[in-house]
Short mmCIF file of C-alpha atoms in Angstrom, two decimals:
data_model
loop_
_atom_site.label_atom_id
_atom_site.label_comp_id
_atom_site.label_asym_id
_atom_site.label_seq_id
_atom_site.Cartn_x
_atom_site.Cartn_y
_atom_site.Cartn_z
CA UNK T 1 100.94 107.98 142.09
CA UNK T 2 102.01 110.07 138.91
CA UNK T 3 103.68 113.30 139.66
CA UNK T 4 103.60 116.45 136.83
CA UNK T 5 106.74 117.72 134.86
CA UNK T 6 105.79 120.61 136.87
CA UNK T 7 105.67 119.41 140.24
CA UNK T 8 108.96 117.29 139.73
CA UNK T 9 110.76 121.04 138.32
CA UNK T 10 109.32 122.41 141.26
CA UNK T 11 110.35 119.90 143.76
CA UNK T 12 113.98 119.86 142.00
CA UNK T 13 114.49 123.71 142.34
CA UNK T 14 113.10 124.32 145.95
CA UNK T 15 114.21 120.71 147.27
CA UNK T 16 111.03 119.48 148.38
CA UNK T 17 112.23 115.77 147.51
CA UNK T 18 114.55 116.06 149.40
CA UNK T 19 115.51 113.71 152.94
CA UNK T 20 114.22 115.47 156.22
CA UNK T 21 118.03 114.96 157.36
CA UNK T 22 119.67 117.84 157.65
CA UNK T 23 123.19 116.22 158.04
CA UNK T 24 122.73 114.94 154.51
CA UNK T 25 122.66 118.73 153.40
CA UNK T 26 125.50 120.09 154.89
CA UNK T 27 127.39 117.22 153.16
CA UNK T 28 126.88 118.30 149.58
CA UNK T 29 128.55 121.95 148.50
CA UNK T 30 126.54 124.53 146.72
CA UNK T 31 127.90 123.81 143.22
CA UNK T 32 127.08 119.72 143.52
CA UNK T 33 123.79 121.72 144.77
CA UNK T 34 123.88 124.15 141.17
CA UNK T 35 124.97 121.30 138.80
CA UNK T 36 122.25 119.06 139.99
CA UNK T 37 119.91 121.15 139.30
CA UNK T 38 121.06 121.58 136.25
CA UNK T 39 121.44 118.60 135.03
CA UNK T 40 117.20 118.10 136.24
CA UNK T 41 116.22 121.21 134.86
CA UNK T 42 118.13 119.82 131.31
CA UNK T 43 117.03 116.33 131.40
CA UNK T 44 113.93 116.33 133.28
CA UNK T 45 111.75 117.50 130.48
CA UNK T 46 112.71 115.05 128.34
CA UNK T 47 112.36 112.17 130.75
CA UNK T 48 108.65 113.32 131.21
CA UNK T 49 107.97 113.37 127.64
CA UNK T 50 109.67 109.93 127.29
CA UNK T 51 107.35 108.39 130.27
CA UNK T 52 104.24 110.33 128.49
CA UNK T 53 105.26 108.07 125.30
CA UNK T 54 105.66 105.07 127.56
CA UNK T 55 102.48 105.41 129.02
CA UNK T 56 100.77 105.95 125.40
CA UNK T 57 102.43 102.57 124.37
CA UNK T 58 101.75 101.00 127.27
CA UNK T 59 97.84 101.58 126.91
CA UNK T 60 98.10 101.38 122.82
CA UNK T 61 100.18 97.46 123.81
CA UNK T 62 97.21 96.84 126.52
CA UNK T 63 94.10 97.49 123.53
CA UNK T 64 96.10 95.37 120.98
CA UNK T 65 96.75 92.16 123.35
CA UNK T 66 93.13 92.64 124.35
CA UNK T 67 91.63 92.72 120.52
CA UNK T 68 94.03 89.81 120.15
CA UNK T 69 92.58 87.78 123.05
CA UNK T 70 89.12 88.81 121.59
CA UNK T 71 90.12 87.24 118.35
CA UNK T 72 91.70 84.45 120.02
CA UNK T 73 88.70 83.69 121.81
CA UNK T 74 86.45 83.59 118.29
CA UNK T 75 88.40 80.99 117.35
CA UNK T 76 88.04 78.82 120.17
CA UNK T 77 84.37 79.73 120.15
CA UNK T 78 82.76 76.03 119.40
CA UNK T 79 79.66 78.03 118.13
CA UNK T 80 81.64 79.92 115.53
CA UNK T 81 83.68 77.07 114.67
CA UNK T 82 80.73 75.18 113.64
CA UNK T 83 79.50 78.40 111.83
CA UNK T 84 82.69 78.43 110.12
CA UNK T 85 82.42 74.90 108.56
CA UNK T 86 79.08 75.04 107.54
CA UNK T 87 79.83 78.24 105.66
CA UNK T 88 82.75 76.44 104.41
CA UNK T 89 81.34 73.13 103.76
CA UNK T 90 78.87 75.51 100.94
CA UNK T 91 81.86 76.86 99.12
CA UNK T 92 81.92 73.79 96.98
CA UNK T 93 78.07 74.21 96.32
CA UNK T 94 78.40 78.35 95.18
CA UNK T 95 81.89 77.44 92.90
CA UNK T 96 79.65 74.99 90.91
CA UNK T 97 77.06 77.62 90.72
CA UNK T 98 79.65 80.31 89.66
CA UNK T 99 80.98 77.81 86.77
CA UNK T 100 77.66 77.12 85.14
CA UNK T 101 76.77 81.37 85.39
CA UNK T 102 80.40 81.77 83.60
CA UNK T 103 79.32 78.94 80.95
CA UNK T 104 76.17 80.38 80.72
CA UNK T 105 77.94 84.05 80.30
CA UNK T 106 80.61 82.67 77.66
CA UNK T 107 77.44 80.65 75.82
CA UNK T 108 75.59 84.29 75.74
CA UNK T 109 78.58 86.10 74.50
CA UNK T 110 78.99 83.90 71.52
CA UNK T 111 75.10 83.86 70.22
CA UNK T 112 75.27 87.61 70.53
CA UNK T 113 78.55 87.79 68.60
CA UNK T 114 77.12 85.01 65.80
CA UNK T 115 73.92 86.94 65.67
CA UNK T 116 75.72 90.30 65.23
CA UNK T 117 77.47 88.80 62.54
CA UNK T 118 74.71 86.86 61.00
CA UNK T 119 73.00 90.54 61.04
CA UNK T 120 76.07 92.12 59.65
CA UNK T 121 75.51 89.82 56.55
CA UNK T 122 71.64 90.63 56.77
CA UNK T 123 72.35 94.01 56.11
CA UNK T 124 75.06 93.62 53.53
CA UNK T 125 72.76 91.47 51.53
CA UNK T 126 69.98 93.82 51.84
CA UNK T 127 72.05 96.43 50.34
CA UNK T 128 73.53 94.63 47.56
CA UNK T 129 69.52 93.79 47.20
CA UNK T 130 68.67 97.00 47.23
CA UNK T 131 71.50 97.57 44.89
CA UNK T 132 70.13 94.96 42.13
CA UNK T 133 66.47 96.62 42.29
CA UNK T 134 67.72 99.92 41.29
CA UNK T 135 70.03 98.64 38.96
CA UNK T 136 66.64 96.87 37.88
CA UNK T 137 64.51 99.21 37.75
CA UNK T 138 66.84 101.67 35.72
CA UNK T 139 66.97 99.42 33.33
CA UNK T 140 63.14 98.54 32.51
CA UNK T 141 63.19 102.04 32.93
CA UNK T 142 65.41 102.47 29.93
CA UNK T 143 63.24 99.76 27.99
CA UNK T 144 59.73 101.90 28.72
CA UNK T 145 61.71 105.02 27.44
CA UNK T 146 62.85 103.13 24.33
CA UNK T 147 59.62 101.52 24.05
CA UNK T 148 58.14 104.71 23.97
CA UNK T 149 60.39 106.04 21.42
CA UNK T 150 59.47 103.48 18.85
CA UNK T 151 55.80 104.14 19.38
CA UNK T 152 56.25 107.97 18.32
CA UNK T 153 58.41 107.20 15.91
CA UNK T 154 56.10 104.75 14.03
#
């Protein structure tokens, strides 16, 4: 049985909690009366706010030891045990698979970075090639023109 912040303010200041015994009254004077009020209308706010938390924590503690059981219970699930160690039992299989891709992956890289460089050297020839043809024809270039110079000059 929860009662309101409101309720309990209203009880305080018109006495509602209070004992149906009249001789109880008459024993307390009107300032006991004045500072107890008080004091409630002072601290009871913050008491209510404190048992709101409480009650928050208490529900947020009552999820959290239920997920745990949950997990808990996972575990000692025979079913998911054995699903566990045959998943397990493969991880030895898939590392030997992931070894030969990364030897397989470090093979690739270096026949890409030989052939890069073997084309590197394809090109460099073909321009110092290229180079030597021009150079060569220039030159039996040069010989027709002199050739043809003799000719007229004959």
């Amino acid at each position: 049985m929860s009662v309101s912040a409101e309720d309990e303010k209203d009880n305080a200041t018109t006495g509602e909690n209070e004992a149906p015994d009249d001789k109880e009254d008459s024993n307390f004077s009107p300032d006991i009366q004045t500072l107890t009020d008080g004091l409630l209308e002072t601290f009871l706010p913050n008491v209510n706010k404190i048992r709101e938390k409480l009650e928050e924590l208490d529900d947020h503690q009552g999820k959290t030891a239920q997920h745990i059981h949950k997990g808990i219970a996972r575990f000692e699930d025979p079913t998911s045990t054995q699903k566990l160690i045959s998943v397990l039992a493969l991880v030895p299989h898939y590392r030997i698979k992931l070894e030969g891709i990364r030897r397989e992956m470090i093979h690739l890289h270096e026949r890409t970075r030989k052939l890069r460089k073997r084309a590197d050297k394809l090109r460099e020839q073909r321009k110092r090639d290229d180079a030597a043809k021009k150079v060569a024809q220039e030159r039996e270039r040069e010989r027709e023109k002199l050739l043809e110079a003799k000719l007229v000059a004959k």
